[in-house]
Amino acid sequence: MNESYVHSFSAMGTVVSIQVVGHGANDHQRADRQSAVERATEWFLDIERTCTRFDPSSELSRLSTRVGEAVPASAMLFEAVRFALAVARESDGAFDPTMGRSMESLGFDREHRTGEPVRSAAVVATGATWRDVVVDEDDRTITVRRPLVLDLGAVAKGLAIDMAARELAPFVNFAVDAGGDLYLGGCNASGEPWSVGIRHPREPELIERVFVSDIAVCTSGDYERIGRAGGDEPGHHILDPQTRRSSAAAASVTVLAPAAMVADALATAAFVLGPARGLALLERHGVDGLIVTPDLERFTTPGMRSDYKAGHAHER
Ligand code: AMP
Ligand code: MG
């Protein structure tokens, strides 16, 4: 058994826990380990500050208000927006990072630390979609063409997990857990592939267990973050852009991918697409996943059925 170092903190509305296995043999190793974990932590705080729609002065919020201007973007904001737009395109708009105002009006309008309600200033154009946001790869600018509220809630956490994992890569064996969205590097303290339980969307039990190394595992579930929904029926936090209401196409989607940003966003996209189109999206991008429907039917990619059983994780 290898001793582990664990650091937990709060960011992006959840508890983030970083674990490094071993590397605690002497003061020098422990100092290296601690400073890598500090840099990993800083990525979460930095990306949250940049990409939150809950702070009117964040880079994301300021971008949303500069309609028609090609705004130079920081590396992290550019990467998150560029990737979100690519997923929007790939999913035929089932994934759409411009639904901030709909999120707000359904009750997802409170900063998680202060509890303060936000109301974005912009008057929003009706029918604005991801197609109204354009990135310029050469100039690294982003143009919001019509008034809308950007929401990077389905990519920012994945991006932060990936940046944290990059800091921890020299330690080989580590885990980043951001409220159940994970990156698992190498092996656990027992020298085995990491064992990850996938929650049943309706019962307090697991629906699946996978054994993994060097992969991200992200889940989108309808049981998280039930909104106040402004007097209407309460809804969950994944919206179908066509109806601008909570999507009923799935109960939970788990995606395994080499990068957490990919797993995070594709889980949200597949959730809205539902089992048939969702599985097609995952397979087209060469990632594995499990989709559970509201009536608890399970749909899995072929790899999900065979590649992550105990003892098989190393054979991939
Ligand atoms: P996740 O928990 O990763 O599925 O992400 C859900 C978050 O993504 C929500 O809290 C919103 O911030 C945002 N979101 C909701 N619906 C969508 C959608 N259809 N496309 C893109 N982002 C969305
Ligand atoms: Mg997600």
CSV table of C-alpha atoms and ligand atoms in Angstrom, one decimal:
chain,number,residue,atom,x,y,z
A,1,MET,CA,0.0,0.0,0.0
A,2,ASN,CA,1.4,3.3,-1.1
A,3,GLU,CA,0.6,6.3,1.1
A,4,SER,CA,-1.4,9.1,-0.6
A,5,TYR,CA,-1.6,12.8,-0.3
A,6,VAL,CA,-5.1,14.3,-0.6
A,7,HIS,CA,-6.1,17.9,-0.9
A,8,SER,CA,-9.8,19.0,-1.1
A,9,PHE,CA,-11.3,22.4,-1.7
A,10,SER,CA,-14.4,24.0,-3.0
A,11,ALA,CA,-14.7,25.3,-6.6
A,12,MET,CA,-17.2,25.5,-9.4
A,13,GLY,CA,-20.1,24.7,-7.1
A,14,THR,CA,-18.7,21.4,-5.9
A,15,VAL,CA,-16.0,19.8,-3.8
A,16,VAL,CA,-12.8,19.1,-5.7
A,17,SER,CA,-10.5,16.4,-4.3
A,18,ILE,CA,-7.0,15.8,-5.6
A,19,GLN,CA,-5.1,12.7,-4.6
A,20,VAL,CA,-1.5,11.8,-5.4
A,21,VAL,CA,-0.3,8.3,-4.7
A,22,GLY,CA,3.2,8.0,-3.2
A,23,HIS,CA,6.0,10.5,-3.7
A,24,GLY,CA,6.1,11.2,0.0
A,25,ALA,CA,9.4,9.5,0.8
A,26,ASN,CA,11.3,12.6,1.8
A,27,ASP,CA,10.9,16.4,2.3
A,28,HIS,CA,12.0,17.1,-1.3
A,29,GLN,CA,9.4,14.7,-2.8
A,30,ARG,CA,6.7,16.0,-0.5
A,31,ALA,CA,7.5,19.6,-1.4
A,32,ASP,CA,7.3,18.8,-5.2
A,33,ARG,CA,4.0,17.0,-4.7
A,34,GLN,CA,2.5,19.8,-2.7
A,35,SER,CA,3.5,22.5,-5.2
A,36,ALA,CA,2.1,20.5,-8.1
A,37,VAL,CA,-1.2,20.1,-6.2
A,38,GLU,CA,-1.2,23.9,-5.5
A,39,ARG,CA,-0.8,24.6,-9.2
A,40,ALA,CA,-3.6,22.1,-10.0
A,41,THR,CA,-5.8,23.8,-7.5
A,42,GLU,CA,-5.0,27.2,-9.0
A,43,TRP,CA,-6.3,26.0,-12.4
A,44,PHE,CA,-9.7,25.3,-10.9
A,45,LEU,CA,-9.9,28.7,-9.3
A,46,ASP,CA,-8.5,30.5,-12.3
A,47,ILE,CA,-10.8,28.8,-14.9
A,48,GLU,CA,-13.8,29.4,-12.6
A,49,ARG,CA,-12.9,33.1,-12.3
A,50,THR,CA,-12.6,33.4,-16.1
A,51,CYS,CA,-15.5,31.3,-17.2
A,52,THR,CA,-18.3,31.9,-14.6
A,53,ARG,CA,-21.5,33.6,-15.7
A,54,PHE,CA,-22.3,34.4,-12.0
A,55,ASP,CA,-19.9,37.2,-11.8
A,56,PRO,CA,-20.6,40.2,-14.1
A,57,SER,CA,-16.9,41.1,-14.1
A,58,SER,CA,-15.7,37.7,-15.3
A,59,GLU,CA,-14.0,37.6,-18.7
A,60,LEU,CA,-17.0,35.5,-19.9
A,61,SER,CA,-19.6,37.9,-18.7
A,62,ARG,CA,-17.8,40.9,-20.2
A,63,LEU,CA,-17.5,39.1,-23.5
A,64,SER,CA,-21.3,38.4,-23.5
A,65,THR,CA,-21.9,42.2,-23.3
A,66,ARG,CA,-19.6,43.3,-26.2
A,67,VAL,CA,-22.0,42.4,-29.0
A,68,GLY,CA,-20.6,42.6,-32.5
A,69,GLU,CA,-16.9,43.2,-31.4
A,70,ALA,CA,-14.1,40.8,-32.0
A,71,VAL,CA,-12.8,40.5,-28.4
A,72,PRO,CA,-9.3,39.1,-27.7
A,73,ALA,CA,-9.7,36.1,-25.3
A,74,SER,CA,-7.4,34.6,-22.8
A,75,ALA,CA,-6.1,31.1,-23.6
A,76,MET,CA,-8.5,29.3,-21.2
A,77,LEU,CA,-11.6,31.2,-22.3
A,78,PHE,CA,-10.7,30.8,-26.0
A,79,GLU,CA,-10.2,27.1,-25.6
A,80,ALA,CA,-13.5,26.6,-23.7
A,81,VAL,CA,-15.6,28.5,-26.2
A,82,ARG,CA,-13.9,27.1,-29.2
A,83,PHE,CA,-14.4,23.5,-27.9
A,84,ALA,CA,-18.0,24.2,-26.8
A,85,LEU,CA,-18.9,25.5,-30.3
A,86,ALA,CA,-17.3,22.4,-31.9
A,87,VAL,CA,-19.5,20.2,-29.7
A,88,ALA,CA,-22.5,22.3,-30.6
A,89,ARG,CA,-21.8,21.7,-34.3
A,90,GLU,CA,-21.1,18.0,-33.8
A,91,SER,CA,-24.3,17.5,-31.8
A,92,ASP,CA,-26.5,19.5,-34.2
A,93,GLY,CA,-27.2,22.1,-31.5
A,94,ALA,CA,-28.3,19.7,-28.8
A,95,PHE,CA,-25.2,21.1,-27.0
A,96,ASP,CA,-25.4,24.8,-26.9
A,97,PRO,CA,-23.2,27.1,-24.7
A,98,THR,CA,-25.5,30.1,-25.2
A,99,MET,CA,-28.3,29.1,-22.9
A,100,GLY,CA,-27.3,31.2,-19.9
A,101,ARG,CA,-30.5,33.3,-19.8
A,102,SER,CA,-32.7,30.2,-19.9
A,103,MET,CA,-30.7,28.7,-17.1
A,104,GLU,CA,-31.2,31.9,-15.1
A,105,SER,CA,-34.9,32.0,-15.7
A,106,LEU,CA,-35.3,28.4,-14.7
A,107,GLY,CA,-33.8,29.2,-11.3
A,108,PHE,CA,-30.1,28.4,-11.9
A,109,ASP,CA,-29.3,32.0,-11.0
A,110,ARG,CA,-27.3,31.9,-7.7
A,111,GLU,CA,-23.6,32.1,-7.1
A,112,HIS,CA,-22.7,29.0,-5.2
A,113,ARG,CA,-20.6,30.7,-2.6
A,114,THR,CA,-22.5,33.8,-1.8
A,115,GLY,CA,-26.0,32.6,-2.7
A,116,GLU,CA,-26.5,36.0,-4.4
A,117,PRO,CA,-28.9,35.9,-7.4
A,118,VAL,CA,-27.5,37.1,-10.7
A,119,ARG,CA,-29.3,38.7,-13.5
A,120,SER,CA,-27.2,39.3,-16.5
A,121,ALA,CA,-27.6,42.8,-17.8
A,122,ALA,CA,-28.0,42.0,-21.5
A,123,VAL,CA,-31.4,42.0,-23.2
A,124,VAL,CA,-31.3,38.7,-24.9
A,125,ALA,CA,-32.2,38.3,-28.6
A,126,THR,CA,-34.9,35.7,-29.0
A,127,GLY,CA,-33.7,32.6,-30.9
A,128,ALA,CA,-30.0,33.4,-30.3
A,129,THR,CA,-27.9,30.2,-30.5
A,130,TRP,CA,-24.4,29.0,-30.7
A,131,ARG,CA,-24.3,30.0,-34.3
A,132,ASP,CA,-24.3,33.6,-33.1
A,133,VAL,CA,-20.8,33.1,-31.5
A,134,VAL,CA,-17.8,33.1,-33.8
A,135,VAL,CA,-14.2,32.4,-32.9
A,136,ASP,CA,-11.2,33.5,-35.0
A,137,GLU,CA,-8.4,30.9,-34.7
A,138,ASP,CA,-5.8,33.2,-36.1
A,139,ASP,CA,-6.5,36.3,-34.1
A,140,ARG,CA,-7.8,34.3,-31.1
A,141,THR,CA,-10.8,36.5,-30.8
A,142,ILE,CA,-14.4,35.7,-30.0
A,143,THR,CA,-17.3,37.6,-31.5
A,144,VAL,CA,-20.8,37.5,-30.0
A,145,ARG,CA,-23.0,38.6,-32.8
A,146,ARG,CA,-26.3,39.0,-31.0
A,147,PRO,CA,-27.1,39.7,-27.3
A,148,LEU,CA,-27.0,36.4,-25.4
A,149,VAL,CA,-25.7,34.9,-22.2
A,150,LEU,CA,-22.8,32.4,-22.6
A,151,ASP,CA,-22.8,29.4,-20.2
A,152,LEU,CA,-19.8,27.2,-20.1
A,153,GLY,CA,-21.1,25.0,-17.3
A,154,ALA,CA,-20.7,21.8,-19.3
A,155,VAL,CA,-17.0,22.4,-20.4
A,156,ALA,CA,-15.2,24.5,-17.8
A,157,LYS,CA,-15.0,21.8,-15.1
A,158,GLY,CA,-13.7,19.3,-17.6
A,159,LEU,CA,-11.1,21.8,-18.8
A,160,ALA,CA,-10.0,22.5,-15.2
A,161,ILE,CA,-9.7,18.7,-14.5
A,162,ASP,CA,-7.5,18.4,-17.6
A,163,MET,CA,-5.2,21.3,-16.6
A,164,ALA,CA,-4.9,19.8,-13.1
A,165,ALA,CA,-4.2,16.4,-14.5
A,166,ARG,CA,-1.4,17.9,-16.6
A,167,GLU,CA,0.3,19.3,-13.5
A,168,LEU,CA,0.0,15.9,-11.8
A,169,ALA,CA,1.2,13.8,-14.8
A,170,PRO,CA,4.8,13.6,-13.5
A,171,PHE,CA,3.5,11.6,-10.5
A,172,VAL,CA,1.8,9.1,-12.8
A,173,ASN,CA,-0.6,7.7,-10.2
A,174,PHE,CA,-3.2,10.3,-9.1
A,175,ALA,CA,-6.9,11.1,-9.1
A,176,VAL,CA,-8.8,14.4,-9.7
A,177,ASP,CA,-12.4,14.2,-8.5
A,178,ALA,CA,-14.6,17.3,-9.1
A,179,GLY,CA,-17.9,16.3,-7.7
A,180,GLY,CA,-18.0,13.0,-9.5
A,181,ASP,CA,-16.4,14.1,-12.7
A,182,LEU,CA,-13.0,12.4,-12.6
A,183,TYR,CA,-9.6,12.0,-14.2
A,184,LEU,CA,-7.7,8.9,-13.1
A,185,GLY,CA,-4.0,8.7,-13.7
A,186,GLY,CA,-2.2,5.4,-13.5
A,187,CYS,CA,-3.1,3.2,-10.5
A,188,ASN,CA,-4.5,3.6,-7.0
A,189,ALA,CA,-2.6,3.1,-3.7
A,190,SER,CA,-2.9,-0.7,-4.0
A,191,GLY,CA,-1.2,-0.6,-7.5
A,192,GLU,CA,-4.4,-1.5,-9.2
A,193,PRO,CA,-6.5,0.4,-11.8
A,194,TRP,CA,-8.8,2.8,-10.2
A,195,SER,CA,-12.2,1.4,-9.4
A,196,VAL,CA,-15.0,3.9,-10.3
A,197,GLY,CA,-18.6,3.4,-9.3
A,198,ILE,CA,-21.3,4.8,-11.5
A,199,ARG,CA,-24.3,5.9,-9.6
A,200,HIS,CA,-27.8,4.6,-10.3
A,201,PRO,CA,-29.9,7.7,-11.3
A,202,ARG,CA,-32.8,6.7,-9.1
A,203,GLU,CA,-31.6,4.4,-6.3
A,204,PRO,CA,-28.9,4.9,-3.7
A,205,GLU,CA,-26.8,2.3,-5.3
A,206,LEU,CA,-24.4,1.8,-8.2
A,207,ILE,CA,-25.5,0.8,-11.6
A,208,GLU,CA,-22.0,-0.1,-12.9
A,209,ARG,CA,-18.4,-0.3,-11.8
A,210,VAL,CA,-15.5,0.3,-14.1
A,211,PHE,CA,-11.7,-0.2,-13.6
A,212,VAL,CA,-9.7,2.4,-15.4
A,213,SER,CA,-6.3,4.0,-15.8
A,214,ASP,CA,-5.3,7.3,-17.6
A,215,ILE,CA,-8.8,8.2,-18.5
A,216,ALA,CA,-11.6,10.7,-17.6
A,217,VAL,CA,-15.0,9.6,-16.4
A,218,CYS,CA,-17.7,12.3,-16.4
A,219,THR,CA,-21.4,11.9,-15.7
A,220,SER,CA,-24.4,14.1,-16.4
A,221,GLY,CA,-27.4,13.2,-14.3
A,222,ASP,CA,-30.9,14.6,-14.0
A,223,TYR,CA,-30.7,14.1,-10.2
A,224,GLU,CA,-28.2,17.0,-9.8
A,225,ARG,CA,-29.1,20.6,-9.2
A,226,ILE,CA,-32.9,20.7,-9.3
A,227,GLY,CA,-33.8,24.4,-10.0
A,228,ARG,CA,-36.5,26.4,-8.3
A,229,ALA,CA,-38.0,26.7,-11.8
A,230,GLY,CA,-39.8,29.9,-10.9
A,231,GLY,CA,-43.1,28.5,-9.7
A,232,ASP,CA,-43.3,25.9,-12.5
A,233,GLU,CA,-42.5,22.3,-12.0
A,234,PRO,CA,-38.9,21.9,-10.7
A,235,GLY,CA,-36.4,21.0,-13.4
A,236,HIS,CA,-32.9,19.7,-13.6
A,237,HIS,CA,-29.9,21.6,-15.0
A,238,ILE,CA,-29.5,20.1,-18.5
A,239,LEU,CA,-31.7,21.9,-21.0
A,240,ASP,CA,-32.9,20.9,-24.4
A,241,PRO,CA,-32.1,24.0,-26.5
A,242,GLN,CA,-35.2,23.3,-28.7
A,243,THR,CA,-37.6,23.7,-25.8
A,244,ARG,CA,-35.3,25.6,-23.4
A,245,ARG,CA,-36.6,23.3,-20.6
A,246,SER,CA,-35.0,20.4,-18.8
A,247,SER,CA,-34.3,17.5,-21.2
A,248,ALA,CA,-36.2,14.3,-20.6
A,249,ALA,CA,-34.2,12.3,-23.1
A,250,ALA,CA,-32.0,10.6,-20.4
A,251,ALA,CA,-31.7,10.1,-16.7
A,252,SER,CA,-27.9,9.9,-16.7
A,253,VAL,CA,-25.0,9.6,-19.1
A,254,THR,CA,-21.5,8.6,-18.2
A,255,VAL,CA,-18.6,9.1,-20.8
A,256,LEU,CA,-15.1,7.8,-20.6
A,257,ALA,CA,-12.6,9.7,-22.7
A,258,PRO,CA,-8.9,10.6,-22.8
A,259,ALA,CA,-9.7,14.2,-21.8
A,260,ALA,CA,-12.2,15.4,-19.2
A,261,MET,CA,-13.3,18.3,-21.3
A,262,VAL,CA,-14.4,15.8,-24.0
A,263,ALA,CA,-16.1,13.5,-21.5
A,264,ASP,CA,-17.8,16.3,-19.7
A,265,ALA,CA,-19.2,18.0,-22.8
A,266,LEU,CA,-20.1,14.7,-24.7
A,267,ALA,CA,-22.0,13.5,-21.6
A,268,THR,CA,-24.1,16.6,-21.6
A,269,ALA,CA,-24.6,16.5,-25.4
A,270,ALA,CA,-25.5,12.7,-25.4
A,271,PHE,CA,-28.0,13.4,-22.5
A,272,VAL,CA,-29.9,15.9,-24.7
A,273,LEU,CA,-29.7,13.7,-27.8
A,274,GLY,CA,-31.1,10.6,-25.9
A,275,PRO,CA,-30.0,7.0,-26.3
A,276,ALA,CA,-29.9,6.4,-30.1
A,277,ARG,CA,-28.4,9.6,-31.3
A,278,GLY,CA,-26.4,10.0,-28.1
A,279,LEU,CA,-24.7,6.6,-28.6
A,280,ALA,CA,-24.0,7.4,-32.2
A,281,LEU,CA,-22.3,10.7,-31.1
A,282,LEU,CA,-20.1,8.8,-28.7
A,283,GLU,CA,-19.2,6.1,-31.1
A,284,ARG,CA,-18.4,8.6,-33.9
A,285,HIS,CA,-15.9,10.2,-31.5
A,286,GLY,CA,-14.4,6.9,-30.4
A,287,VAL,CA,-15.3,7.3,-26.7
A,288,ASP,CA,-17.2,4.9,-24.5
A,289,GLY,CA,-20.2,5.5,-22.4
A,290,LEU,CA,-23.4,4.4,-20.7
A,291,ILE,CA,-26.8,6.1,-21.2
A,292,VAL,CA,-29.6,5.4,-18.7
A,293,THR,CA,-33.0,6.5,-19.9
A,294,PRO,CA,-35.7,7.8,-17.5
A,295,ASP,CA,-37.4,4.4,-17.6
A,296,LEU,CA,-34.0,2.9,-16.6
A,297,GLU,CA,-33.2,1.2,-19.9
A,298,ARG,CA,-29.4,1.0,-20.3
A,299,PHE,CA,-27.6,1.7,-23.5
A,300,THR,CA,-23.8,1.2,-23.8
A,301,THR,CA,-21.1,1.5,-26.4
A,302,PRO,CA,-19.5,-1.9,-27.2
A,303,GLY,CA,-16.2,-1.0,-25.4
A,304,MET,CA,-18.1,-0.1,-22.3
A,305,ARG,CA,-19.3,-3.7,-22.1
A,306,SER,CA,-15.9,-5.3,-22.4
A,307,ASP,CA,-12.9,-3.0,-21.8
A,308,TYR,CA,-13.3,-1.9,-18.2
A,309,LYS,CA,-13.9,-5.1,-16.2
A,310,ALA,CA,-11.6,-6.0,-13.3
A,311,GLY,CA,-8.2,-7.1,-14.7
A,312,HIS,CA,-8.8,-5.8,-18.2
A,313,ALA,CA,-8.0,-2.1,-17.8
A,314,HIS,CA,-4.4,-2.6,-18.7
A,315,GLU,CA,-5.1,-4.4,-22.0
A,316,ARG,CA,-6.5,-1.3,-23.8
B,1,AMP,P1,-23.1,18.8,-16.9
B,1,AMP,O1,-23.5,18.7,-15.5
B,1,AMP,O2,-21.7,18.6,-17.3
B,1,AMP,O3,-24.1,18.0,-17.8
B,1,AMP,O4,-23.4,20.3,-17.3
B,1,AMP,C1,-24.6,20.9,-17.1
B,1,AMP,C2,-24.3,22.4,-17.2
B,1,AMP,O5,-24.1,22.7,-18.6
B,1,AMP,C3,-25.5,23.2,-16.7
B,1,AMP,O6,-25.4,23.5,-15.4
B,1,AMP,C4,-25.5,24.4,-17.7
B,1,AMP,O7,-24.5,25.3,-17.1
B,1,AMP,C5,-24.9,23.8,-18.9
B,1,AMP,N1,-25.9,23.3,-19.9
B,1,AMP,C6,-27.2,22.9,-19.6
B,1,AMP,N2,-27.8,22.5,-20.8
B,1,AMP,C7,-26.8,22.5,-21.7
B,1,AMP,C8,-26.8,22.2,-23.1
B,1,AMP,N3,-27.9,21.7,-23.8
B,1,AMP,N4,-25.7,22.4,-23.8
B,1,AMP,C9,-24.6,22.9,-23.2
B,1,AMP,N5,-24.5,23.3,-21.9
B,1,AMP,C10,-25.7,23.1,-21.2
B,2,MG,MG,-20.9,17.4,-18.5
